[in-house]
GROMACS .gro file of C-alpha atoms in nm:
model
  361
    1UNK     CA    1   2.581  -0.665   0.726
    2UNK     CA    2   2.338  -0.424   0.875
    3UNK     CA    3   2.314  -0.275   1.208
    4UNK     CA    4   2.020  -0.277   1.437
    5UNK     CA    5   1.854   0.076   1.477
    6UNK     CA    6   1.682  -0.045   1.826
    7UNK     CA    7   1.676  -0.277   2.041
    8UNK     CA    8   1.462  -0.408   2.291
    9UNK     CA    9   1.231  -0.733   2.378
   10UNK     CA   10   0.929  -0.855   2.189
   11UNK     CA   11   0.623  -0.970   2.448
   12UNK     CA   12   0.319  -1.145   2.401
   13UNK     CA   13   0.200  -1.293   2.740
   14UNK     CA   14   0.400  -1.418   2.911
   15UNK     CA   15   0.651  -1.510   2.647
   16UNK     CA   16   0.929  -1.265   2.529
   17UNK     CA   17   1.189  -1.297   2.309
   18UNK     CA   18   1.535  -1.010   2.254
   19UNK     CA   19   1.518  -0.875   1.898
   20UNK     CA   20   1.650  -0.602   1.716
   21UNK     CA   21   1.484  -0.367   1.446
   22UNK     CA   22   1.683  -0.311   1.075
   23UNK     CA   23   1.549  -0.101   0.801
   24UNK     CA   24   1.390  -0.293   0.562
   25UNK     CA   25   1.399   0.003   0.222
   26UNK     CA   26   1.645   0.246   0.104
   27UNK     CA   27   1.582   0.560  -0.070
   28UNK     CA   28   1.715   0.572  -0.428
   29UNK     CA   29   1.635   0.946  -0.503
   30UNK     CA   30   1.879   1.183  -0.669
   31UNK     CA   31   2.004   1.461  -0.389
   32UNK     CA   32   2.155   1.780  -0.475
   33UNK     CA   33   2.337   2.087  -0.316
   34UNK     CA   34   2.223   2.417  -0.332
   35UNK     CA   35   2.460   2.660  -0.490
   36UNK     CA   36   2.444   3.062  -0.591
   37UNK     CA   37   2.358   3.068  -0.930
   38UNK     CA   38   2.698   3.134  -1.123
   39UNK     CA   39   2.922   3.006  -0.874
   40UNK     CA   40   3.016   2.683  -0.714
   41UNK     CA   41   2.983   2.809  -0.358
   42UNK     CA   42   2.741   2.571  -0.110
   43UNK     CA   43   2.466   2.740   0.032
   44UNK     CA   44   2.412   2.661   0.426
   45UNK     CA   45   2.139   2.669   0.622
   46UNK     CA   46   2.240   2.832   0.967
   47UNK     CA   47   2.002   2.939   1.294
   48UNK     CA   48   1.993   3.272   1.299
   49UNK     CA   49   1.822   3.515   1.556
   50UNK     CA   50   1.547   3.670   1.315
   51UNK     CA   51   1.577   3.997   1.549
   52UNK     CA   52   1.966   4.076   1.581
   53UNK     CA   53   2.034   3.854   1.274
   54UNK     CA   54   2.342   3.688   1.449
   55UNK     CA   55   2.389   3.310   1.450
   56UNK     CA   56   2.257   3.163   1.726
   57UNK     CA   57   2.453   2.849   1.908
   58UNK     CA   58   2.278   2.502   1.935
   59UNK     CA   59   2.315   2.471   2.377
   60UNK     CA   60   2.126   2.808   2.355
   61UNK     CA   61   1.830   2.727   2.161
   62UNK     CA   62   1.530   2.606   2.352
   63UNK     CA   63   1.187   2.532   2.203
   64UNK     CA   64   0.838   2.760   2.239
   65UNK     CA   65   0.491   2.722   2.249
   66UNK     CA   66   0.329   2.966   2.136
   67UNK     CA   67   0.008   3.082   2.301
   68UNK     CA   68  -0.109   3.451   2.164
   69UNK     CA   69   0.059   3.614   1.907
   70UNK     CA   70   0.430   3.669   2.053
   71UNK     CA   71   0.390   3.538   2.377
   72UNK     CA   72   0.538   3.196   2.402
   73UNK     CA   73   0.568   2.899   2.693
   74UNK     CA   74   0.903   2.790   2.709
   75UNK     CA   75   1.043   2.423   2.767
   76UNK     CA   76   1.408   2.319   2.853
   77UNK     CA   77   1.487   1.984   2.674
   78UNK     CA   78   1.564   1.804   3.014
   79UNK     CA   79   1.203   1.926   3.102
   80UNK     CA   80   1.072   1.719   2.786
   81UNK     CA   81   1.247   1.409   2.883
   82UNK     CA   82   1.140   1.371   3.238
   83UNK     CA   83   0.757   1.355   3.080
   84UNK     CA   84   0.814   1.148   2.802
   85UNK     CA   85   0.729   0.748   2.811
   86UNK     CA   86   1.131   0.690   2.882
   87UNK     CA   87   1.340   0.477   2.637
   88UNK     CA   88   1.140   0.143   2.662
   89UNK     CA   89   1.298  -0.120   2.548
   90UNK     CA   90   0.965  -0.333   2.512
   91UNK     CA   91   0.754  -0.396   2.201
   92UNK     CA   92   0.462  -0.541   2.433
   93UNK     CA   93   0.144  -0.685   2.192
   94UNK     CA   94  -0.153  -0.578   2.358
   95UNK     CA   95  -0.441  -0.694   2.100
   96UNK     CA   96  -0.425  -0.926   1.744
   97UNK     CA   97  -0.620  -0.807   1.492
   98UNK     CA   98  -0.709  -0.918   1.132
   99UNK     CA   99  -0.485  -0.796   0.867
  100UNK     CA  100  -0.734  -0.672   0.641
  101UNK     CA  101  -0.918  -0.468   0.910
  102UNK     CA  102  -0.622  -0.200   0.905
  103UNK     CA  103  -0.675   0.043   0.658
  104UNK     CA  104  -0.390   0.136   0.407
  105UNK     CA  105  -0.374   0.535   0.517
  106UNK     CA  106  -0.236   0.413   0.852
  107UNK     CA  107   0.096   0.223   0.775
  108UNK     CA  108   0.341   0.457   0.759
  109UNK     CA  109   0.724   0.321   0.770
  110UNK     CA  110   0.832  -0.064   0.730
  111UNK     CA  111   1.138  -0.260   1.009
  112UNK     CA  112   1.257  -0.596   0.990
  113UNK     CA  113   1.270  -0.778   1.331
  114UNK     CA  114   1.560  -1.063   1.353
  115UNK     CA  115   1.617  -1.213   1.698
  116UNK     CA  116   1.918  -1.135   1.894
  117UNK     CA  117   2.074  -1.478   1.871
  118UNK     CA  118   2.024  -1.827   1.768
  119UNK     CA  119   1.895  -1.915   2.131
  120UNK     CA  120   1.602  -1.727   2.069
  121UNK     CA  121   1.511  -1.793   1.699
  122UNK     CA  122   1.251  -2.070   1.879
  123UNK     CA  123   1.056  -1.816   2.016
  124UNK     CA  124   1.066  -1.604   1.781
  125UNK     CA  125   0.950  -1.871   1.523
  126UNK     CA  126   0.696  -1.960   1.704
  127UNK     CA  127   0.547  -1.621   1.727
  128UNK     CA  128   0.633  -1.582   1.329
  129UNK     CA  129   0.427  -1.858   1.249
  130UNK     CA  130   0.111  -1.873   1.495
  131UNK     CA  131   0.067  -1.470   1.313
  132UNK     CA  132   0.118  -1.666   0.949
  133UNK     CA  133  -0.125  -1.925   1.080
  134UNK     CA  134  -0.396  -1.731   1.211
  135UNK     CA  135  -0.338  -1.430   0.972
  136UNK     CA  136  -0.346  -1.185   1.270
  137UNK     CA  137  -0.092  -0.869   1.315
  138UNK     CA  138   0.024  -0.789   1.699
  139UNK     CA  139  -0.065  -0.445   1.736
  140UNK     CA  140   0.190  -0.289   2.019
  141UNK     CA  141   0.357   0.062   2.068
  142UNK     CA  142   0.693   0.078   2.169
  143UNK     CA  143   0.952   0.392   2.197
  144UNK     CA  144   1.179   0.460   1.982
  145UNK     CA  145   1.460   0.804   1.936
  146UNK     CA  146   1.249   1.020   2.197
  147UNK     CA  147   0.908   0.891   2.028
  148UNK     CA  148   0.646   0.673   2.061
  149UNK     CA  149   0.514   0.483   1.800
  150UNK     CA  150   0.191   0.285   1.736
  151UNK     CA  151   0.296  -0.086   1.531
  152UNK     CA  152   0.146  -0.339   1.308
  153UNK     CA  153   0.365  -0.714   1.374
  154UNK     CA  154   0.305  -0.905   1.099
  155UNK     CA  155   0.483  -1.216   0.975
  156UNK     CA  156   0.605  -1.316   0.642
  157UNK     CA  157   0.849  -1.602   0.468
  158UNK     CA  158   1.039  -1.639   0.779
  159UNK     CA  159   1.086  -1.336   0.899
  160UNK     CA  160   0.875  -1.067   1.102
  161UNK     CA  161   0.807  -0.715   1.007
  162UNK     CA  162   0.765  -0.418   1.197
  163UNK     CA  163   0.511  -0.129   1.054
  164UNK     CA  164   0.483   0.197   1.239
  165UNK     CA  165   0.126   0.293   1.190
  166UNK     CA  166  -0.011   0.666   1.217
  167UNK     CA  167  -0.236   0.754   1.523
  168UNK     CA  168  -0.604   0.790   1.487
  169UNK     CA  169  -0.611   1.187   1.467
  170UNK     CA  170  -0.352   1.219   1.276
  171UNK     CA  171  -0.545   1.081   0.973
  172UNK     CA  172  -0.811   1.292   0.757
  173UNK     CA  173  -1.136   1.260   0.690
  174UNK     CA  174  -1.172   1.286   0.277
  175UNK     CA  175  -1.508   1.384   0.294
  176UNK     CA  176  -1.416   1.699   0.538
  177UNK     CA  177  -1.082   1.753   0.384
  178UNK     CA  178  -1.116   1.717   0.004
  179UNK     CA  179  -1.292   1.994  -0.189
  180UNK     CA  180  -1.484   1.759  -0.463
  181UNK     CA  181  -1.579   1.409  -0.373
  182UNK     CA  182  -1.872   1.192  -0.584
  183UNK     CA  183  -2.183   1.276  -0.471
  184UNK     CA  184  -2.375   0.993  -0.584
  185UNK     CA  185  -2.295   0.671  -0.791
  186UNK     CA  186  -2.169   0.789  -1.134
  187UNK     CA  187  -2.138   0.469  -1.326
  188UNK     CA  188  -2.408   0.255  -1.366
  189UNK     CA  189  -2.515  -0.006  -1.679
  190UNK     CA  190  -2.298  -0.030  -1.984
  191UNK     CA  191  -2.073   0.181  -1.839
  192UNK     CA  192  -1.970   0.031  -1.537
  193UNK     CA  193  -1.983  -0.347  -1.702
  194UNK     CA  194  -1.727  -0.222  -1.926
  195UNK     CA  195  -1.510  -0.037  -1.661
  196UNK     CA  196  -1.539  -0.438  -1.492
  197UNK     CA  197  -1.426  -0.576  -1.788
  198UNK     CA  198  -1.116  -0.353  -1.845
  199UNK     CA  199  -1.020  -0.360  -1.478
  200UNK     CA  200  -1.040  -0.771  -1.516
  201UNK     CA  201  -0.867  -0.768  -1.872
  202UNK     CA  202  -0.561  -0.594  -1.694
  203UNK     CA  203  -0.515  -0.820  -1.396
  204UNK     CA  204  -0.187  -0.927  -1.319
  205UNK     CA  205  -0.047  -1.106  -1.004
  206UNK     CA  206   0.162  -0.866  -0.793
  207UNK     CA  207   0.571  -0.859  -0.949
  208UNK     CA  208   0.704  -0.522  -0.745
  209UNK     CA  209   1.004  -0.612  -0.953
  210UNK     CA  210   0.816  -0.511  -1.248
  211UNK     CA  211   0.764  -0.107  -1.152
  212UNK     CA  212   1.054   0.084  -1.155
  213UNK     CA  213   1.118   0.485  -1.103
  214UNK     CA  214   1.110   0.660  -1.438
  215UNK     CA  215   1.150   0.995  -1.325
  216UNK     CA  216   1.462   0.933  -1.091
  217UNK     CA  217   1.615   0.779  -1.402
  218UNK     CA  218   1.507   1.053  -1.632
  219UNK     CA  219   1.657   1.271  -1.349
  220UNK     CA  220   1.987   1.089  -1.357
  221UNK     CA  221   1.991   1.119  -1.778
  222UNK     CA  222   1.912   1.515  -1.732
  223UNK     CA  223   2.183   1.516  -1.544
  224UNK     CA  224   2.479   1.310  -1.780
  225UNK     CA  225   2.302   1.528  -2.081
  226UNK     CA  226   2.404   1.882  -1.951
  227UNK     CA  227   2.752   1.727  -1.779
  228UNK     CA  228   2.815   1.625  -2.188
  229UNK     CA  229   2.658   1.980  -2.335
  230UNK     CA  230   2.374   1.762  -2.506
  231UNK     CA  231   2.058   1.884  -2.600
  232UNK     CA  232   1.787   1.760  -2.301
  233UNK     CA  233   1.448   1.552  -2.421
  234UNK     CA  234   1.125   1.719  -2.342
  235UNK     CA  235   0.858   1.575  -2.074
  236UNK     CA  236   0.508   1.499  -2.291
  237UNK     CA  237   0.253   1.666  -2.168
  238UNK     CA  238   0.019   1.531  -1.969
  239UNK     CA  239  -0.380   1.355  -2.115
  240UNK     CA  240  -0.670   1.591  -2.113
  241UNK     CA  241  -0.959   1.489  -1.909
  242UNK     CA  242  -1.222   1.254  -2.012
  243UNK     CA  243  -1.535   1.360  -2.152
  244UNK     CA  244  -1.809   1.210  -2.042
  245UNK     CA  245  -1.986   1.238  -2.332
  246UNK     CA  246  -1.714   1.018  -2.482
  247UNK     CA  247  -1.673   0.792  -2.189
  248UNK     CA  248  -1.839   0.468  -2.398
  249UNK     CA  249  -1.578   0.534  -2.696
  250UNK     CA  250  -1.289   0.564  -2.434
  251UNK     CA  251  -1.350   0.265  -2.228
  252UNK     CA  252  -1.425   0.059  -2.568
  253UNK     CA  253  -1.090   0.205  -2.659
  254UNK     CA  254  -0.927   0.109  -2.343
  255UNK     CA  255  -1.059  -0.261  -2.379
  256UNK     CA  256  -0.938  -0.297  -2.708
  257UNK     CA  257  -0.613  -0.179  -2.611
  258UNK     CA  258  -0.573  -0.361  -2.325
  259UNK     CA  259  -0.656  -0.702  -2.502
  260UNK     CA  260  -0.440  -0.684  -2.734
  261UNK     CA  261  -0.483  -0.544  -3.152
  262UNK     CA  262  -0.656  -0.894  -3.210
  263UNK     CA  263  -0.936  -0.813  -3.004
  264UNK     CA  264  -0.826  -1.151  -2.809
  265UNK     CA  265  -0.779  -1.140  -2.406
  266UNK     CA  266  -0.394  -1.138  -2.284
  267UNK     CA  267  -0.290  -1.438  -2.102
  268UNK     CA  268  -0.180  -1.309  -1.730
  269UNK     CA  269   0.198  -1.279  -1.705
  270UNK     CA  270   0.320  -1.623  -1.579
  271UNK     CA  271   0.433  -1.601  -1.185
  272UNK     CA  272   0.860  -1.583  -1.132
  273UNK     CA  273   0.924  -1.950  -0.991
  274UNK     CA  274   1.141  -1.722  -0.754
  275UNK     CA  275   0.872  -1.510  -0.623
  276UNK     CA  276   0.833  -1.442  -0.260
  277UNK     CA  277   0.602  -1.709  -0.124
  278UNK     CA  278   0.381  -1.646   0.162
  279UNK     CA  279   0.276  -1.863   0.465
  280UNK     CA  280   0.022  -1.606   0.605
  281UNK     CA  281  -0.366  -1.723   0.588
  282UNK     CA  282  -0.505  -1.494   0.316
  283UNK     CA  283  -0.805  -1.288   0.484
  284UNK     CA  284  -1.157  -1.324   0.297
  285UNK     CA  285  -1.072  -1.007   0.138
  286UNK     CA  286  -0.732  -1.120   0.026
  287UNK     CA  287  -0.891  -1.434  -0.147
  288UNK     CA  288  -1.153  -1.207  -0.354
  289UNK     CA  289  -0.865  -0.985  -0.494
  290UNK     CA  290  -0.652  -1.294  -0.581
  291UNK     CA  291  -0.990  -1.423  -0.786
  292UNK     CA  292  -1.067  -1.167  -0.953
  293UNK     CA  293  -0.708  -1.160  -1.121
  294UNK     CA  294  -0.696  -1.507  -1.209
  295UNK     CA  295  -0.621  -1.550  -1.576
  296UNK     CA  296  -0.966  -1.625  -1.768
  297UNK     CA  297  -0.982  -2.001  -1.933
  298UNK     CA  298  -0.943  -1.993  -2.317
  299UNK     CA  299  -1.240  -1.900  -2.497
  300UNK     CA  300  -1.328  -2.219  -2.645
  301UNK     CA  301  -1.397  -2.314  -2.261
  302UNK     CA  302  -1.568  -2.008  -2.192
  303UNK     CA  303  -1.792  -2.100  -2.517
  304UNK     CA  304  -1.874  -2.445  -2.399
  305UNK     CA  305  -1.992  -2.329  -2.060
  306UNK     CA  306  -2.226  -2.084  -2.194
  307UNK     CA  307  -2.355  -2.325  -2.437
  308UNK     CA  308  -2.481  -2.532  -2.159
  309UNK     CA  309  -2.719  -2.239  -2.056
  310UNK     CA  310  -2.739  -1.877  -1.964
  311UNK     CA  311  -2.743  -1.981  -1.539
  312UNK     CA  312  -2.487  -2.300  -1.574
  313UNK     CA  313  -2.365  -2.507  -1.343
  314UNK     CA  314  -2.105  -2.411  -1.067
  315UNK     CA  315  -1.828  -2.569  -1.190
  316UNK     CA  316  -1.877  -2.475  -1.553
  317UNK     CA  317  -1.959  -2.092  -1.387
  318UNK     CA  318  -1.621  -2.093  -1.200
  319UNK     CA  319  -1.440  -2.122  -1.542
  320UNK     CA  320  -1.591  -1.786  -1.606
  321UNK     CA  321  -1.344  -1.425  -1.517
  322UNK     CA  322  -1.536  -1.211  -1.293
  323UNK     CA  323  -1.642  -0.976  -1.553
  324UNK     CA  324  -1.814  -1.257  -1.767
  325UNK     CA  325  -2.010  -1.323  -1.444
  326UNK     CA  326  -2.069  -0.983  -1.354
  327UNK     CA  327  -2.264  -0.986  -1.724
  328UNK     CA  328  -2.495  -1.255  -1.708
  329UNK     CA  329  -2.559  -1.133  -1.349
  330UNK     CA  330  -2.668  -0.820  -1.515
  331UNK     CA  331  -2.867  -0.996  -1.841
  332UNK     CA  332  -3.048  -1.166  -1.516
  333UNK     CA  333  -3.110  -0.851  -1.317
  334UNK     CA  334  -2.949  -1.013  -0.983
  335UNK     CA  335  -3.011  -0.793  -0.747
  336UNK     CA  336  -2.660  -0.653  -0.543
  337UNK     CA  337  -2.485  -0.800  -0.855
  338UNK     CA  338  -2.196  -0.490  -0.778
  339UNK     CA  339  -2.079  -0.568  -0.429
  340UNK     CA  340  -2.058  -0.937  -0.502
  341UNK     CA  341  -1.734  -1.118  -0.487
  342UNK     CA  342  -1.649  -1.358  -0.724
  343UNK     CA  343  -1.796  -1.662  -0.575
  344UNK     CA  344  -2.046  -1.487  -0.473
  345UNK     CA  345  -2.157  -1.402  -0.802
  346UNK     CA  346  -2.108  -1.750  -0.900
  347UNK     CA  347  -2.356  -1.892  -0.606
  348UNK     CA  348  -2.609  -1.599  -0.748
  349UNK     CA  349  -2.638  -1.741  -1.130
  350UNK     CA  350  -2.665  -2.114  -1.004
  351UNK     CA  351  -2.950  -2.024  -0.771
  352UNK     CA  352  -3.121  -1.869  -1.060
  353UNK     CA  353  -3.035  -2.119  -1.282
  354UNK     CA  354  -3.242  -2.368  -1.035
  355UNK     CA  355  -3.516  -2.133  -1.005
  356UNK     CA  356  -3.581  -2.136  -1.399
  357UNK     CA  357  -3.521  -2.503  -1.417
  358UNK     CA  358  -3.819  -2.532  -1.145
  359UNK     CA  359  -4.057  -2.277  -1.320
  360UNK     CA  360  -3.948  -2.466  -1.650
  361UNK     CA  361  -4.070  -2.810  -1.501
   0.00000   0.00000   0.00000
């Protein structure tokens, strides 16, 4: 069974309840040692005065600041600790935030929480599920090894997780750090329909259990092949660019493909009846994802509904993928077709579709 790697008390109000933090991944990469070419001999890293060369001692190394070139500020460890926040033993939740509000670059490292005995799993449930309910994260900083850290609490199937998040300067800004960034909107018309329709034609619900680490276990094979003396596979090379000039053919190509050699649409994988369930209120954002990856209705449905008229009704619209609506949305020029969500699309073409019925009459 795993050990805790911290603990400490969870508070929100006035309410607090003794938990204790576990690891929640483990790294699966290869390691290696570093030998001498030719030999077997390890290769150590030591601390070694730069000036004299000798090996320097760890009680006599201190750290330095460096202010001008050469001239440094010196700390003492013990002068570190006496201004550092202390080792708190508190996760306190100051604010609750949505969810979706938190960007992805933040979240940095993931922490299961379990409570520190059955006499407080109430508590603790109760905090578990008011964050499901509302779909909130407690945001909280707590100390941790000599550092502080800023945390997402978020809840899922019946358990809480911990996510250190990065601080706000200590994420870039693209547009000042990257060298090349889109100046304008590149695709636009037929090209950016069809870039909708491949996204939609590979949907899939989310199976982590599906992805797996191809180049640790080609690592592992290069490996067995030179212990056995056998002759080691070349990597492919990597895909050229794409033209743009040839960006129709490719995404026509890439449709194809992704539907299948019969031209047909795939049916979306089937979800694992033992899948991870999840009690958290999905976010508005959450919901639009999860439509837009729904599996589209056969085509003899899709048929029927577009026989009944270019706007339809709403139900007959909703058996429609997003990229079907995202078409007719374009055939009738509806204005902010792009940023539309899927229902939102789908309230767009029935408005229209009343409009035309009134000008018909």
């Amino acid at each position: 069974m795993a050990r805790a790697i911290w603990t400490g008390v969870i508070t929100f109000g006035l309410a607090s309840v003794p938990v204790g933090l576990f690891t929640a991944t483990q790294d699966h990469t290869v390691h290696f040692h570093q030998l001498q070419r030719g030999t077997a001999d390890r290769i150590r890293n030591r601390r070694v005065n730069e000036r004299t060369g000798k090996e320097v001692p760890s009680e006599d190394i201190v750290k330095g600041y460096e202010v001008t070139e050469g001239e440094y500020v010196v700390l003492e460890p013990g002068e570190l600790d006496q201004i550092a926040p202390g080792r708190s033993q508190t996760i306190d939740i100051t604010d609750f935030v949505d969810l979706a509000d938190i960007e992805p670059v933040y979240f940095d490292r993931t922490y299961y929480i379990a409570p520190r005995g059955k006499e407080y799993a109430k508590v603790y449930e109760l905090l578990r599920a008011a964050l499901a309910e509302s779909g909130k994260v407690g945001i909280a900083t707590f100390v941790m090894r000599g550092k502080q850290y800023l945390t997402a609490l978020r809840a899922e199937d019946k358990v809480l997780v911990l996510q250190t998040l990065h601080w706000a300067d200590e994420v870039r800004d693209p547009g000042k750090e990257l060298p090349e960034l889109p100046s304008g909107r590149a695709g636009k018309g037929k090209e950016l329909d069809m870039a909708i329709q491949l996204v939609g034609a590979l949907g899939a619900p989310w199976e982590p259990a599906r992805y797996r680490d191809t180049y640790e276990e080609k690592v592992r094979d290069l490996v067995q092949a030179k212990a056995e003396g056998q002759e080691i596979a070349l990597a492919e090379e990597p895909p050229q660019a794409t033209n743009v000039v040839d960006l129709m053919e490719v995404l026509q190509g890439s449709l194809d493909q992704a539907r299948g050699a019969g031209g047909q649409e795939p049916a979306a994988p089937q979800k694992k009846s033992a899948a991870r369930k999840t009690v958290r209120k999905p976010s508005a954002k959450a919901a639009e994802r999860k439509a837009a990856v729904k599996k589209a209705p056969p085509k003899s449905a899709r048929a029927s509904a577009t026989k009944r008229g270019r706007g339809g009704g709403k139900s007959e619209l909703r058996q429609l993928s997003k990229a079907e609506l995202y078409q007719r949305a374009t055939e009738q020029d509806i204005a902010g077709r792009s940023k539309m969500s899927r229902e939102e699309l789908v309230d767009a073409l029935t408005r229209a579709g009343r409009r035309r019925k009134k000008s018909a009459a």
